[in-house]
Amino acid sequence: MKSSSCLVSLLTDDLLVNILDKLSGDDSATKSFRSVCKAFHQAESAHRTSLKVLRLEFLPTLLNNYTSVDTLDLSDCPRLDDGSIAALLGGDTSIDLSWTRRLRRLVLSRCVGLRWAGLELLLGSCTRLESLDFSSCGGFGDREAAVVSCVVGLKEIEMDRCFGVSDFGLAKIVVGCERLEKLSLRWCDEISDLGIDLLSKKCVFLKHLDISYTKIGGESIRSISTMQRLEVLAMVGCGLLDDVGLHHLQDGCPSLQVIDISRCNNVTSLGLTSVIRGRNNLLQLRAGHYYFELSTIVLNCFMGLNNLQTIRIDGAQVSEHVLQIIAGSCKSLVDIGFSKCKGVTDFGILQLVLGCFRLKILDLTCCDKLTDLAISAIAESCRNLLCLKIESCNMLTEKSFGYLGSCCFLLEELDVTDCSGVNDEGLRHISNCSNLKSLKLGHCINISDKGLSNIASKCSNMIELDLYRCKGVGDEGLAALAMGCKKLKKLNLSYCIQITDEGMQCIGYLKELSELDMRNLSKVTSAGFSYFASGCMKLAELDMKNCDNITDSGFLALSCHSKNLIQINLSYCRISDVGLYKLMGNLTCLQDAKLLNLTNVTMNGFDLALRASCFRLKKVKMLALVRSYISMETLNFLQARGCKIKWD
């Protein structure tokens, strides 16, 4: 023991910082580091710069302990409102408020209970703030935008889905925050050409602009084209955008490096040509879901894109000639997306990978003409491949996975959803890709516990596993997962009908699990579910629709152990009034609940459950026939808090 203490004392602060840098992103490893001794705990406290808080009551203590935090994420705080902000900043004089002066980034996304008064108090205290995210704050409008405009040092603002912000609110922001470098306005459908025109004139330092799913048209693009420093422009799903509007970009935005015009239904090859012609410095092009054929003019423009690293043309009509042009002209490509493209053949892929051998990401979803020959070419040429998506490529056999397993040792993500050629032998080959972090096997009906055991024995870094409707997977496979894949965070077991209580007990050993889909597991009872709940205490999202053999005792265990649960689907479950009341009341982080067809819950039971959780809920879904039985007091309170209620 004494020798261990001596060894620890030899580790200088600089060495501890280097160790923590290596552990960055691994929450479990960081937690273990912090638990070693007091010196390690102090080092981690001083090293941590970002903090995501799930319970507001712990915030003052955390901010006092972590004195280097400059990024604060309050998006999952269910009770954040004007009153709680006032209490935090002015209620207790013993709380050190120096953290407000350190803060550089603040995330208030989905804080639906916050309004202008609380926002004014909070932002007025954070005088050095440079980045602010208030996306999906449904109650935010022009008055809140005016408060934001007073933070003159802001360089980044994300305000997606702020439906109440109009041109007037945007004008306040761009006049007050002239140093802006990044602005996201996705789904802000009250913003028009007028607001974008003022933005282009005032924010001369802007480098990143996202106006996806807005009502902007050609006049907005004319204004944007004058922005000399703009590097990233996203215009996904802009229904009013057409070829004439995009023509304004042809000689504008000289610094542009990233363009996304996916899902703009009125844009054709002519508009795409205007965007890319002569842009030799273009790094990323996303122009998917048009379902058009690439013209000769577009292909000629590709020949000048020597520095292009990413191209996404999902849904386009391509040919072997198109793939040959891309391979010959864009040799710097590392990310290619041909999802749902018609005309992708084995020979086309062979030509592509011979030219683009640096590929790290390749999406061939629904390219159903591909055979083992294409996968052989990919595996042989692209040895640095990290991500491969071949969902619904049903002409592939187990040979394809043999090629991947023998060549692509760096592979981290593989999607073979609905590939009928995936079997246990194929999984044995895939298991040689020991760096796999994400594996999607949904609808692969030819796999069993044997194949899953091979994956579990070699792929210890697995974080996400999708076994949706893999009916051959049962308890033995889950036991192997619990032994081999300790880092698993996201697991889909929906409709794996062979799973019983024994399998759920095994899942309980996955201590890092945060998301579980377990729809229609009819053989799982309260006994197995309770054991699972007591083990997976980090669970944040749970979908247990139609698990009709789990009763109140199982739900009570969940309410006791899963204090971090944010989202739950209880539809078609056998929970009663008491069980629902206890669950909704005890889950202090719960924000999103689906409560359809709960036949054992009375109308009064729904009202009591909503009352127990109304301070936290941001979204709830129930049957329309329940609406008339919920008290107006409860409904009004939920709506005043910004909760979205969907009546099915």
XYZ file of C-alpha atoms in Angstrom:
648
model
C 0.000 0.000 0.000
C 2.825 2.364 0.911
C 4.644 1.615 -2.365
C 1.482 2.418 -4.308
C 1.247 5.783 -2.568
C 4.861 6.507 -3.463
C 4.217 5.704 -7.101
C 1.205 8.015 -7.165
C 3.246 10.828 -5.622
C 5.699 10.604 -8.525
C 2.975 11.601 -10.988
C 3.236 15.347 -11.540
C 0.255 17.556 -12.367
C 1.412 17.715 -15.994
C 1.444 13.923 -16.252
C -2.041 13.682 -14.740
C -3.303 16.242 -17.255
C -1.783 14.206 -20.108
C -3.515 11.074 -18.804
C -6.852 12.894 -18.625
C -6.383 14.172 -22.177
C -6.031 10.555 -23.323
C -9.207 9.594 -21.441
C -11.226 12.423 -23.002
C -14.614 11.140 -24.216
C -14.535 7.951 -22.135
C -16.833 8.741 -19.197
C -16.336 5.380 -17.525
C -12.540 5.613 -17.615
C -12.632 9.198 -16.352
C -14.871 8.166 -13.464
C -12.473 5.357 -12.547
C -9.551 7.782 -12.671
C -11.372 10.204 -10.374
C -12.004 7.418 -7.835
C -8.359 6.399 -7.406
C -7.389 8.936 -4.735
C -7.896 12.513 -3.602
C -5.058 13.823 -5.790
C -6.576 12.216 -8.905
C -10.000 13.599 -8.000
C -8.584 17.111 -7.652
C -6.725 16.781 -10.952
C -9.895 15.699 -12.770
C -11.888 18.530 -11.188
C -9.336 21.080 -12.361
C -9.087 19.480 -15.837
C -12.802 19.288 -16.660
C -13.959 22.150 -18.888
C -17.494 21.018 -19.775
C -20.413 20.033 -17.591
C -23.804 18.553 -18.494
C -26.268 18.728 -15.635
C -29.268 16.402 -15.299
C -30.620 17.722 -11.987
C -30.720 21.406 -11.261
C -30.455 20.922 -7.501
C -26.885 19.652 -7.915
C -25.741 22.559 -10.076
C -24.344 24.895 -7.360
C -22.250 22.111 -5.806
C -20.940 20.959 -9.174
C -19.982 24.469 -10.214
C -18.103 24.975 -6.951
C -16.227 21.684 -7.399
C -15.320 22.098 -11.063
C -13.555 25.427 -11.206
C -12.333 25.227 -14.824
C -15.715 24.681 -16.476
C -16.276 27.033 -19.415
C -19.054 25.029 -21.119
C -22.362 24.404 -19.337
C -25.138 22.230 -20.815
C -28.547 22.614 -19.156
C -30.558 21.028 -21.988
C -31.578 18.011 -19.893
C -32.561 19.967 -16.767
C -36.316 19.342 -16.546
C -37.166 22.111 -14.063
C -35.277 25.017 -15.569
C -37.439 28.149 -15.548
C -37.260 31.823 -14.621
C -37.719 31.060 -10.931
C -34.948 28.471 -10.757
C -32.554 30.832 -12.547
C -33.400 33.590 -10.055
C -32.773 31.197 -7.160
C -29.501 30.015 -8.674
C -28.084 33.485 -9.227
C -29.510 35.446 -6.342
C -31.085 33.234 -3.743
C -28.138 31.835 -1.794
C -25.313 34.249 -0.979
C -23.007 31.342 -0.067
C -22.858 30.203 -3.689
C -19.770 31.391 -5.549
C -20.884 33.012 -8.825
C -17.412 33.245 -10.343
C -18.439 30.473 -12.770
C -20.608 32.988 -14.642
C -17.479 34.965 -15.550
C -15.650 31.819 -16.735
C -18.458 30.577 -18.949
C -17.814 30.705 -22.705
C -20.504 28.300 -24.018
C -24.039 27.811 -22.695
C -26.525 25.198 -23.962
C -30.195 25.875 -23.206
C -31.650 23.616 -25.915
C -35.167 22.322 -25.095
C -35.417 24.521 -21.978
C -39.088 25.168 -22.708
C -39.839 26.634 -19.266
C -37.388 29.507 -19.655
C -38.625 32.928 -20.782
C -37.156 36.400 -21.320
C -36.942 37.340 -17.615
C -34.888 34.304 -16.614
C -32.859 34.501 -19.799
C -32.055 38.164 -19.140
C -30.857 37.367 -15.624
C -28.741 34.425 -16.779
C -27.149 36.038 -19.827
C -26.597 39.274 -17.950
C -24.425 37.371 -15.480
C -22.423 35.479 -18.128
C -20.575 38.505 -19.453
C -17.906 36.596 -21.414
C -20.210 34.232 -23.256
C -19.133 33.414 -26.832
C -21.463 30.546 -27.774
C -25.186 30.115 -27.055
C -27.563 27.309 -28.036
C -31.277 27.848 -27.401
C -32.595 25.451 -30.065
C -36.065 23.921 -29.692
C -37.157 26.472 -27.104
C -40.711 26.658 -28.380
C -41.659 29.665 -26.261
C -38.778 31.822 -27.446
C -39.742 34.770 -29.616
C -38.585 38.257 -30.516
C -38.479 39.398 -26.881
C -36.040 36.605 -25.990
C -34.051 37.402 -29.143
C -33.736 40.986 -27.932
C -32.240 39.690 -24.660
C -29.720 37.596 -26.597
C -28.695 40.653 -28.630
C -27.302 42.262 -25.479
C -24.534 39.624 -25.276
C -22.300 41.498 -27.688
C -19.375 39.061 -27.469
C -21.309 36.134 -28.952
C -19.602 34.385 -31.867
C -21.898 31.356 -32.188
C -25.704 31.156 -31.910
C -27.878 28.088 -32.505
C -31.607 28.868 -32.507
C -33.104 25.956 -34.463
C -36.882 25.481 -34.182
C -37.473 28.831 -32.496
C -40.747 29.297 -34.334
C -41.585 32.559 -32.596
C -38.514 34.465 -33.776
C -39.272 36.710 -36.756
C -37.221 39.084 -38.892
C -37.564 41.638 -36.091
C -35.927 39.323 -33.547
C -33.204 38.344 -35.989
C -32.546 42.019 -36.687
C -32.020 42.616 -32.965
C -29.479 39.792 -32.816
C -27.447 40.706 -35.894
C -27.277 44.385 -34.903
C -26.209 43.585 -31.350
C -23.920 40.611 -32.100
C -21.854 41.853 -35.023
C -18.974 39.483 -34.208
C -21.025 36.405 -35.087
C -19.091 33.690 -36.915
C -21.680 30.882 -36.764
C -25.491 31.094 -36.919
C -28.030 28.287 -37.231
C -31.664 29.138 -38.092
C -32.994 25.675 -39.007
C -36.812 25.515 -39.025
C -37.158 29.222 -38.095
C -39.987 29.618 -40.584
C -40.806 33.233 -39.635
C -37.456 34.369 -41.052
C -37.750 35.842 -44.557
C -35.581 37.502 -47.214
C -35.715 40.752 -45.228
C -34.021 39.248 -42.182
C -31.379 37.454 -44.246
C -30.574 40.669 -46.129
C -29.861 42.537 -42.883
C -27.839 39.562 -41.626
C -25.596 39.638 -44.712
C -24.908 43.346 -44.229
C -24.267 43.371 -40.490
C -22.469 40.074 -39.770
C -19.413 40.500 -41.976
C -17.381 37.967 -39.965
C -19.904 35.121 -40.460
C -18.274 31.850 -41.544
C -21.039 29.304 -40.928
C -24.731 29.793 -41.822
C -27.508 27.176 -41.647
C -30.899 28.255 -43.033
C -32.268 24.745 -43.630
C -36.056 24.247 -43.718
C -36.780 27.982 -43.820
C -38.868 29.952 -46.319
C -35.947 31.750 -47.919
C -35.848 32.216 -51.682
C -33.723 33.696 -54.430
C -33.466 37.162 -52.855
C -31.936 35.661 -49.715
C -29.326 33.833 -51.809
C -28.526 37.107 -53.580
C -27.821 38.690 -50.183
C -25.833 35.693 -48.942
C -23.653 35.747 -52.068
C -22.090 39.010 -50.862
C -20.669 37.395 -47.708
C -16.931 37.253 -48.327
C -15.910 35.128 -45.319
C -18.672 32.518 -45.488
C -17.199 28.996 -45.493
C -20.188 26.756 -44.642
C -23.681 27.174 -46.122
C -26.506 24.705 -45.383
C -29.865 25.066 -47.146
C -31.431 21.631 -46.628
C -35.129 21.343 -47.468
C -35.635 24.941 -48.613
C -38.763 24.430 -50.719
C -38.729 27.917 -52.265
C -35.158 27.599 -53.489
C -34.697 26.954 -57.217
C -32.073 27.094 -59.973
C -32.563 30.841 -60.489
C -31.856 31.553 -56.844
C -28.750 29.352 -56.753
C -27.406 31.140 -59.817
C -26.582 34.099 -57.531
C -23.961 31.908 -55.818
C -22.036 31.295 -59.018
C -19.754 34.302 -58.555
C -20.376 34.934 -54.849
C -19.094 33.617 -51.493
C -15.457 33.168 -52.583
C -14.479 31.440 -49.313
C -17.165 28.738 -49.489
C -15.863 25.255 -48.609
C -18.994 23.332 -47.517
C -22.366 23.386 -49.328
C -25.497 21.418 -48.426
C -28.513 21.738 -50.746
C -30.077 18.340 -50.000
C -33.850 17.908 -50.276
C -34.383 21.170 -52.215
C -37.043 19.767 -54.521
C -37.053 22.636 -57.040
C -33.326 22.432 -57.737
C -32.049 20.526 -60.773
C -28.630 19.765 -62.254
C -28.556 23.336 -63.547
C -28.718 24.753 -60.015
C -26.119 22.288 -58.790
C -23.816 23.444 -61.570
C -24.129 27.073 -60.424
C -23.103 26.047 -56.920
C -19.976 24.029 -57.723
C -18.571 25.512 -60.951
C -15.106 26.943 -60.429
C -14.970 26.168 -56.681
C -11.585 24.481 -56.566
C -11.435 24.901 -52.775
C -14.716 23.088 -52.131
C -14.261 20.419 -49.438
C -17.787 19.079 -48.910
C -20.781 18.824 -51.240
C -24.112 17.459 -50.052
C -26.816 17.400 -52.705
C -28.866 14.330 -51.871
C -32.497 13.323 -52.326
C -33.170 15.059 -55.619
C -33.772 11.907 -57.616
C -32.414 13.565 -60.767
C -29.863 12.381 -63.317
C -26.457 14.049 -63.194
C -25.973 15.968 -66.430
C -22.821 16.208 -68.536
C -22.367 19.818 -67.378
C -22.330 18.727 -63.723
C -19.823 15.991 -64.469
C -17.550 18.506 -66.180
C -17.697 20.660 -63.031
C -16.633 17.658 -60.932
C -13.389 17.578 -62.867
C -12.277 20.774 -61.161
C -13.027 19.654 -57.600
C -9.543 18.387 -56.820
C -9.783 19.097 -53.081
C -13.244 17.637 -52.503
C -13.290 15.349 -49.448
C -17.027 14.638 -49.061
C -19.707 14.077 -51.675
C -23.272 13.049 -50.860
C -25.654 12.631 -53.789
C -28.106 10.191 -52.182
C -30.980 9.274 -54.457
C -29.436 10.537 -57.692
C -29.408 8.595 -60.947
C -25.790 7.562 -61.562
C -23.955 5.323 -63.988
C -20.593 3.624 -64.325
C -19.434 6.653 -66.308
C -20.404 8.999 -63.436
C -18.458 6.920 -60.905
C -15.488 6.856 -63.267
C -15.520 10.687 -63.522
C -15.715 11.059 -59.732
C -12.894 8.585 -59.202
C -10.671 10.257 -61.774
C -11.296 13.844 -60.671
C -11.875 13.759 -56.904
C -8.983 11.698 -55.603
C -9.050 13.386 -52.161
C -12.457 11.926 -51.294
C -12.741 10.296 -47.874
C -16.566 10.329 -47.501
C -18.973 9.195 -50.254
C -22.761 8.838 -49.990
C -24.689 6.978 -52.720
C -27.650 5.909 -50.561
C -30.639 4.900 -52.724
C -28.810 5.830 -55.923
C -29.998 4.038 -59.033
C -27.355 2.688 -61.389
C -24.660 1.691 -58.861
C -23.079 -1.532 -60.117
C -20.140 -3.759 -59.226
C -18.052 -2.395 -62.077
C -18.869 1.183 -61.101
C -17.727 0.554 -57.519
C -14.572 -1.138 -58.802
C -13.706 2.002 -60.781
C -14.594 4.252 -57.853
C -12.382 2.590 -55.237
C -9.412 2.329 -57.570
C -9.347 6.130 -57.710
C -10.663 6.921 -54.218
C -8.570 4.519 -52.162
C -8.386 6.963 -49.213
C -12.055 6.381 -48.419
C -13.025 6.251 -44.747
C -16.826 6.510 -45.033
C -18.936 4.821 -47.728
C -22.747 4.732 -47.779
C -24.273 2.294 -50.286
C -27.648 1.863 -48.570
C -30.250 0.244 -50.858
C -27.790 -0.169 -53.755
C -29.381 -3.558 -54.306
C -27.529 -4.505 -57.499
C -24.210 -4.942 -55.697
C -22.710 -8.401 -55.190
C -19.735 -9.878 -53.361
C -17.499 -8.578 -56.169
C -18.117 -4.955 -55.138
C -17.386 -5.636 -51.452
C -14.211 -7.498 -52.433
C -13.009 -4.430 -54.356
C -13.881 -2.107 -51.475
C -12.109 -4.266 -48.893
C -9.002 -4.684 -51.026
C -8.615 -1.009 -52.004
C -9.937 0.868 -48.952
C -7.897 -0.506 -46.067
C -8.534 2.640 -43.961
C -12.321 2.306 -44.119
C -14.019 3.324 -40.846
C -17.715 3.251 -41.796
C -19.598 1.100 -44.330
C -23.370 1.154 -44.826
C -24.807 -1.585 -47.033
C -28.365 -1.841 -45.732
C -30.766 -3.844 -47.953
C -28.002 -5.072 -50.282
C -29.569 -8.501 -50.539
C -27.301 -9.982 -53.215
C -24.392 -10.120 -50.771
C -23.404 -13.442 -49.210
C -21.193 -14.420 -46.284
C -18.204 -14.087 -48.643
C -18.553 -10.292 -48.512
C -18.061 -10.311 -44.770
C -15.079 -12.577 -45.167
C -13.468 -9.905 -47.365
C -14.221 -7.188 -44.807
C -12.951 -9.290 -41.918
C -9.660 -10.040 -43.656
C -8.885 -6.487 -44.874
C -10.789 -3.737 -43.034
C -9.329 -4.024 -39.559
C -9.957 -0.347 -38.781
C -13.712 -0.584 -39.400
C -15.700 1.090 -36.587
C -19.232 1.240 -37.999
C -21.045 -1.365 -40.108
C -24.707 -1.288 -41.138
C -25.991 -4.523 -42.684
C -29.657 -4.028 -41.778
C -31.976 -6.262 -43.815
C -29.122 -8.045 -45.604
C -30.396 -11.580 -46.045
C -26.862 -12.865 -46.662
C -25.771 -12.165 -43.081
C -25.534 -15.396 -41.086
C -23.495 -16.769 -38.182
C -20.520 -17.477 -40.428
C -20.683 -13.905 -41.703
C -20.661 -12.616 -38.119
C -17.625 -14.768 -37.391
C -15.797 -12.959 -40.194
C -17.060 -9.545 -39.068
C -15.764 -10.184 -35.553
C -12.220 -9.875 -36.930
C -12.944 -6.139 -37.206
C -12.205 -5.797 -33.508
C -12.433 -1.971 -33.526
C -16.170 -2.083 -34.272
C -18.140 0.424 -32.214
C -21.473 0.307 -34.037
C -23.072 -2.751 -35.661
C -26.591 -2.734 -37.107
C -28.093 -6.159 -37.764
C -31.807 -5.317 -37.839
C -33.983 -7.780 -39.798
C -31.042 -10.202 -40.191
C -33.167 -13.275 -39.611
C -30.396 -15.829 -40.273
C -28.248 -15.002 -37.248
C -28.384 -16.717 -33.861
C -26.712 -16.706 -30.457
C -23.697 -18.451 -31.982
C -22.907 -15.573 -34.339
C -23.585 -12.955 -31.676
C -21.197 -14.757 -29.329
C -18.427 -14.399 -31.919
C -19.031 -10.639 -32.065
C -19.060 -10.349 -28.275
C -15.820 -12.306 -27.869
C -13.739 -10.012 -30.103
C -15.494 -6.629 -30.380
C -15.026 -5.302 -26.865
C -15.244 -1.649 -27.995
C -18.856 -1.998 -29.150
C -21.000 0.990 -28.136
C -24.101 0.514 -30.305
C -25.768 -2.750 -31.365
C -29.038 -3.071 -33.285
C -30.717 -6.503 -33.225
C -34.206 -5.345 -34.263
C -36.360 -8.363 -35.217
C -33.436 -10.787 -35.022
C -35.695 -13.619 -33.956
C -32.851 -16.128 -33.683
C -31.170 -14.196 -30.872
C -31.951 -15.266 -27.311
C -30.624 -15.392 -23.772
C -27.291 -17.080 -24.606
C -26.370 -14.322 -27.018
C -27.183 -11.664 -24.427
C -25.070 -13.485 -21.852
C -22.131 -13.332 -24.261
C -22.765 -9.607 -24.834
C -22.786 -8.935 -21.097
C -19.409 -10.646 -20.767
C -17.666 -9.187 -23.828
C -19.212 -5.790 -24.629
C -19.000 -3.912 -21.340
C -18.920 -0.496 -23.084
C -22.302 -0.956 -24.787
C -24.434 2.180 -24.490
C -27.184 1.673 -27.068
C -29.011 -1.626 -27.639
C -32.069 -2.509 -29.718
C -33.743 -5.826 -28.830
C -37.242 -5.038 -30.106
C -39.159 -8.086 -31.348
C -36.365 -10.502 -30.347
C -39.119 -12.779 -29.106
C -36.897 -15.532 -27.653
C -35.526 -13.279 -24.913
C -36.712 -14.140 -21.398
C -36.017 -12.960 -17.854
C -32.657 -14.726 -17.965
C -31.548 -12.553 -20.874
C -32.756 -9.378 -19.157
C -30.713 -10.267 -16.090
C -27.646 -10.478 -18.325
C -28.412 -7.040 -19.777
C -28.389 -5.735 -16.212
C -24.611 -6.202 -16.160
C -24.138 -3.600 -18.910
C -23.462 -0.716 -16.524
C -22.862 1.863 -19.303
C -26.181 1.199 -21.089
C -28.074 4.458 -21.688
C -30.566 3.541 -24.458
C -32.628 0.354 -24.735
C -35.384 -0.594 -27.191
C -37.234 -3.709 -26.011
C -40.601 -3.589 -27.747
C -42.790 -6.694 -27.681
C -40.581 -8.849 -25.433
C -43.575 -10.870 -24.281
C -41.527 -13.464 -22.362
C -39.970 -10.881 -20.065
C -41.735 -10.509 -16.709
C -41.392 -8.110 -13.800
C -38.765 -10.347 -12.171
C -36.271 -10.111 -15.029
C -37.096 -6.478 -15.718
C -36.513 -5.520 -12.070
C -33.084 -7.135 -12.124
C -32.230 -5.272 -15.301
C -33.415 -1.946 -13.846
C -31.299 -2.355 -10.721
C -28.154 -2.827 -12.822
C -28.513 -0.253 -15.615
C -28.642 2.915 -13.553
C -27.368 5.141 -16.405
C -30.432 4.424 -18.524
C -31.697 7.616 -20.215
C -34.032 6.300 -22.956
C -36.305 3.251 -22.740
C -38.856 1.943 -25.248
C -40.852 -0.952 -23.798
C -44.000 -0.708 -25.893
C -46.193 -3.813 -25.723
C -44.164 -5.591 -23.012
C -47.410 -6.970 -21.625
C -45.999 -9.310 -18.957
C -44.339 -6.554 -16.929
C -46.554 -5.291 -14.102
C -46.338 -2.663 -11.371
C -43.547 -4.383 -9.428
C -41.247 -4.046 -12.432
C -42.181 -0.405 -12.955
C -41.621 0.370 -9.275
C -38.096 -1.092 -9.558
C -37.514 1.144 -12.593
C -38.698 4.215 -10.677
C -36.285 3.453 -7.833
C -33.146 2.795 -9.866
C -33.400 4.734 -13.160
C -33.214 8.274 -11.802
C -31.552 9.535 -14.998
C -34.329 8.342 -17.323
C -35.297 11.156 -19.726
C -37.518 9.404 -22.277
C -39.872 6.421 -21.961
C -42.483 4.646 -24.098
C -45.010 2.740 -21.953
C -47.652 2.246 -24.654
C -49.666 -0.995 -24.418
C -48.054 -1.948 -21.077
C -49.904 -3.396 -18.051
C -49.116 -0.570 -15.678
C -51.836 0.565 -13.255
C -52.797 3.892 -11.689
C -50.456 3.336 -8.759
C -47.561 2.175 -10.932
C -47.899 5.100 -13.353
C -48.180 7.641 -10.521
C -45.090 6.292 -8.758
C -43.103 6.069 -11.983
C -43.931 9.554 -13.260
C -43.403 11.055 -9.825
C -40.093 9.366 -8.977
C -38.330 9.781 -12.323
C -37.055 13.264 -11.602
C -35.339 13.692 -14.998
C -38.237 12.431 -17.137
C -39.140 14.810 -19.976
C -40.727 12.710 -22.728
C -43.411 10.054 -22.172
C -45.613 8.038 -24.553
C -48.684 6.751 -22.726
C -50.920 5.164 -25.383
C -53.435 2.357 -24.728
C -52.690 1.855 -21.032
C -55.843 -0.194 -20.418
C -55.187 -0.671 -16.675
C -54.937 3.077 -16.055
C -58.109 5.014 -15.284
C -58.815 8.547 -16.469
C -58.156 9.816 -12.960
C -54.865 7.882 -12.995
C -53.675 9.788 -16.068
C -54.503 13.104 -14.429
C -52.647 12.225 -11.212
C -49.583 10.991 -13.144
C -49.413 14.205 -15.167
C -49.743 16.290 -12.009
C -46.856 14.358 -10.454
C -44.553 15.142 -13.371
C -45.894 18.396 -14.825
C -42.889 20.437 -13.652
C -40.546 18.303 -15.767
C -42.423 17.064 -18.836
C -41.559 18.626 -22.193
C -43.411 16.174 -24.427
C -46.211 13.679 -23.796
C -48.326 11.518 -26.114
C -51.739 10.109 -25.140
C -54.983 8.941 -26.722
C -57.375 11.710 -27.715
C -60.221 10.183 -25.692
C -58.239 10.856 -22.500
C -58.151 14.602 -23.132
C -61.605 15.437 -21.810
C -60.840 13.693 -18.511
C -57.653 15.634 -17.740
C -58.330 18.676 -15.589
C -58.003 22.066 -17.272
C -55.695 23.115 -14.456
C -53.235 20.345 -15.348
C -53.435 20.986 -19.096
C -53.004 24.731 -18.696
C -50.013 24.266 -16.415
C -48.328 21.857 -18.849
C -48.881 24.225 -21.777
C -47.657 27.220 -19.779
C -44.461 25.279 -19.072
C -44.006 24.702 -22.814
C -44.923 20.993 -22.759
C -46.054 19.656 -26.152
C -49.037 17.306 -25.845
C -49.833 15.082 -28.812
C -53.291 13.519 -28.826
C -53.334 10.352 -30.945
